[in-house]
Amino acid sequence: VLEDERMARRIERGDAPADALEPHPLVKATVVGLGVAQARLARDLGRLDEAVPAFAQAIAFEPRSPANHRNLGDAYQRLGRADEARRSWSQAVRLCQEALRVDPRSTETLGQLAVYEAKLGRHASAESHVRQALDLRRPRASRPVRYPDEGDPMRRCRVQGDRRRTRHPPSVQAVCDLH
């Protein structure tokens, strides 16, 4: 409590550190999480006029989150604002590409990238990233592993009732569901 009072006096005097008013990371994460949940609920209820500003606020808190840009793009698309949707999805693609420069073996990021590219109509690139993610997910073995759909990794996604679909991470499965 004493430390809080001292900081409050420094803030009043104007000599507090620049980040003195920054929320604690856990508080920030909670606020962002609640904001995104509220925005998704508004979107799902068809109240897109509420969802767009809520997703924009989530981006203000976490500008480097591709999912936040995707959510905003989805809301714009449902409002018929195609140019704004494409800009949001394009930003999500750029953020995924930056993340892959740091961790090129991230199957989750590859899957997310594929989803965003598919939304932009870049299906060949999306499929290429799905193939990369699937290749990275294959088990390592001392002998080659034979998959029944070796020539076409997307085939298993197109086969109705194929229980192996659940082996895909959710972001990769979303692209499979588009095909």
C-alpha positions as a Python dict, from the first residue, in 0.01 Angstrom:
ca = {
    (1, 'V'): (0, 0, 0),
    (2, 'L'): (283, 238, 88),
    (3, 'E'): (446, 178, -252),
    (4, 'D'): (113, 250, -427),
    (5, 'E'): (82, 580, -239),
    (6, 'R'): (434, 680, -335),
    (7, 'M'): (366, 600, -701),
    (8, 'A'): (40, 795, -688),
    (9, 'R'): (230, 1103, -561),
    (10, 'R'): (491, 1063, -836),
    (11, 'I'): (215, 1041, -1097),
    (12, 'E'): (54, 1358, -958),
    (13, 'R'): (391, 1541, -969),
    (14, 'G'): (454, 1416, -1323),
    (15, 'D'): (782, 1240, -1245),
    (16, 'A'): (659, 881, -1259),
    (17, 'P'): (817, 631, -1501),
    (18, 'A'): (654, 618, -1845),
    (19, 'D'): (508, 274, -1778),
    (20, 'A'): (366, 362, -1434),
    (21, 'L'): (11, 361, -1564),
    (22, 'E'): (56, 44, -1769),
    (23, 'P'): (-165, -237, -1641),
    (24, 'H'): (-5, -550, -1502),
    (25, 'P'): (35, -812, -1780),
    (26, 'L'): (-221, -1043, -1615),
    (27, 'V'): (-474, -761, -1591),
    (28, 'K'): (-408, -671, -1952),
    (29, 'A'): (-452, -1035, -2063),
    (30, 'T'): (-778, -1061, -1870),
    (31, 'V'): (-914, -739, -2019),
    (32, 'V'): (-817, -848, -2371),
    (33, 'G'): (-964, -1195, -2318),
    (34, 'L'): (-1293, -1053, -2191),
    (35, 'G'): (-1304, -802, -2475),
    (36, 'V'): (-1249, -1070, -2736),
    (37, 'A'): (-1511, -1294, -2574),
    (38, 'Q'): (-1759, -1006, -2571),
    (39, 'A'): (-1681, -925, -2935),
    (40, 'R'): (-1725, -1289, -3040),
    (41, 'L'): (-2057, -1309, -2858),
    (42, 'A'): (-2176, -990, -3026),
    (43, 'R'): (-2063, -1127, -3364),
    (44, 'D'): (-2234, -1462, -3304),
    (45, 'L'): (-2556, -1285, -3204),
    (46, 'G'): (-2540, -1081, -3525),
    (47, 'R'): (-2470, -754, -3341),
    (48, 'L'): (-2180, -665, -3566),
    (49, 'D'): (-2206, -294, -3487),
    (50, 'E'): (-2086, -389, -3136),
    (51, 'A'): (-1837, -654, -3249),
    (52, 'V'): (-1627, -432, -3477),
    (53, 'P'): (-1526, -176, -3211),
    (54, 'A'): (-1466, -454, -2957),
    (55, 'F'): (-1233, -638, -3197),
    (56, 'A'): (-1062, -306, -3279),
    (57, 'Q'): (-1007, -253, -2906),
    (58, 'A'): (-855, -602, -2877),
    (59, 'I'): (-614, -505, -3156),
    (60, 'A'): (-525, -186, -2969),
    (61, 'F'): (-427, -401, -2668),
    (62, 'E'): (-256, -674, -2874),
    (63, 'P'): (-164, -532, -3216),
    (64, 'R'): (63, -830, -3294),
    (65, 'S'): (-212, -1092, -3254),
    (66, 'P'): (-306, -1239, -3595),
    (67, 'A'): (-626, -1384, -3448),
    (68, 'N'): (-751, -1039, -3345),
    (69, 'H'): (-699, -911, -3700),
    (70, 'R'): (-875, -1220, -3838),
    (71, 'N'): (-1172, -1166, -3606),
    (72, 'L'): (-1203, -803, -3714),
    (73, 'G'): (-1180, -909, -4079),
    (74, 'D'): (-1454, -1167, -4027),
    (75, 'A'): (-1682, -904, -3870),
    (76, 'Y'): (-1612, -665, -4157),
    (77, 'Q'): (-1691, -940, -4408),
    (78, 'R'): (-2026, -1009, -4243),
    (79, 'L'): (-2103, -635, -4263),
    (80, 'G'): (-2026, -641, -4637),
    (81, 'R'): (-1712, -428, -4595),
    (82, 'A'): (-1490, -647, -4813),
    (83, 'D'): (-1198, -402, -4853),
    (84, 'E'): (-1164, -357, -4478),
    (85, 'A'): (-1193, -734, -4427),
    (86, 'R'): (-912, -795, -4677),
    (87, 'R'): (-692, -536, -4503),
    (88, 'S'): (-744, -706, -4166),
    (89, 'W'): (-675, -1053, -4306),
    (90, 'S'): (-368, -922, -4491),
    (91, 'Q'): (-234, -785, -4162),
    (92, 'A'): (-294, -1126, -4002),
    (93, 'V'): (-94, -1287, -4287),
    (94, 'R'): (194, -1041, -4233),
    (95, 'L'): (201, -1113, -3860),
    (96, 'C'): (207, -1490, -3921),
    (97, 'Q'): (489, -1451, -4172),
    (98, 'E'): (687, -1251, -3913),
    (99, 'A'): (624, -1520, -3651),
    (100, 'L'): (741, -1790, -3892),
    (101, 'R'): (1069, -1605, -3941),
    (102, 'V'): (1126, -1659, -3569),
    (103, 'D'): (988, -2015, -3550),
    (104, 'P'): (954, -2169, -3898),
    (105, 'R'): (846, -2505, -3753),
    (106, 'S'): (533, -2374, -3578),
    (107, 'T'): (250, -2588, -3712),
    (108, 'E'): (-5, -2368, -3536),
    (109, 'T'): (124, -2054, -3710),
    (110, 'L'): (142, -2235, -4045),
    (111, 'G'): (-219, -2342, -3998),
    (112, 'Q'): (-330, -1992, -3904),
    (113, 'L'): (-147, -1852, -4205),
    (114, 'A'): (-322, -2103, -4431),
    (115, 'V'): (-664, -1999, -4296),
    (116, 'Y'): (-595, -1629, -4352),
    (117, 'E'): (-458, -1693, -4702),
    (118, 'A'): (-768, -1898, -4786),
    (119, 'K'): (-987, -1609, -4672),
    (120, 'L'): (-794, -1386, -4912),
    (121, 'G'): (-849, -1635, -5196),
    (122, 'R'): (-486, -1747, -5205),
    (123, 'H'): (-577, -2116, -5210),
    (124, 'A'): (-254, -2249, -5362),
    (125, 'S'): (-46, -2076, -5096),
    (126, 'A'): (-289, -2188, -4823),
    (127, 'E'): (-264, -2549, -4936),
    (128, 'S'): (115, -2524, -4947),
    (129, 'H'): (121, -2409, -4585),
    (130, 'V'): (-118, -2687, -4482),
    (131, 'R'): (116, -2938, -4646),
    (132, 'Q'): (410, -2788, -4457),
    (133, 'A'): (222, -2813, -4128),
    (134, 'L'): (121, -3173, -4198),
    (135, 'D'): (478, -3264, -4292),
    (136, 'L'): (602, -3118, -3964),
    (137, 'R'): (338, -3313, -3771),
    (138, 'R'): (434, -3651, -3919),
    (139, 'P'): (598, -3877, -3665),
    (140, 'R'): (970, -3924, -3696),
    (141, 'A'): (1062, -4288, -3746),
    (142, 'S'): (1370, -4489, -3830),
    (143, 'R'): (1191, -4620, -4136),
    (144, 'P'): (970, -4423, -4372),
    (145, 'V'): (607, -4393, -4268),
    (146, 'R'): (357, -4480, -4541),
    (147, 'Y'): (37, -4277, -4549),
    (148, 'P'): (-251, -4402, -4762),
    (149, 'D'): (-295, -4055, -4910),
    (150, 'E'): (78, -3991, -4960),
    (151, 'G'): (34, -3816, -5294),
    (152, 'D'): (-238, -3577, -5170),
    (153, 'P'): (-225, -3470, -4803),
    (154, 'M'): (-549, -3273, -4848),
    (155, 'R'): (-733, -3592, -4954),
    (156, 'R'): (-787, -3705, -4599),
    (157, 'C'): (-965, -3376, -4535),
    (158, 'R'): (-1202, -3436, -4824),
    (159, 'V'): (-1297, -3792, -4731),
    (160, 'Q'): (-1631, -3795, -4549),
    (161, 'G'): (-1627, -3961, -4208),
    (162, 'D'): (-1249, -3993, -4194),
    (163, 'R'): (-1167, -4020, -3822),
    (164, 'R'): (-804, -3923, -3885),
    (165, 'R'): (-918, -3563, -3938),
    (166, 'T'): (-894, -3504, -3564),
    (167, 'R'): (-514, -3544, -3589),
    (168, 'H'): (-492, -3197, -3745),
    (169, 'P'): (-440, -2892, -3522),
    (170, 'P'): (-758, -2680, -3522),
    (171, 'S'): (-609, -2410, -3746),
    (172, 'V'): (-507, -2667, -4010),
    (173, 'Q'): (-845, -2840, -3983),
    (174, 'A'): (-1016, -2511, -4060),
    (175, 'V'): (-840, -2498, -4396),
    (176, 'C'): (-926, -2863, -4458),
    (177, 'D'): (-1291, -2777, -4395),
    (178, 'L'): (-1273, -2506, -4662),
    (179, 'H'): (-1186, -2762, -4930),
}
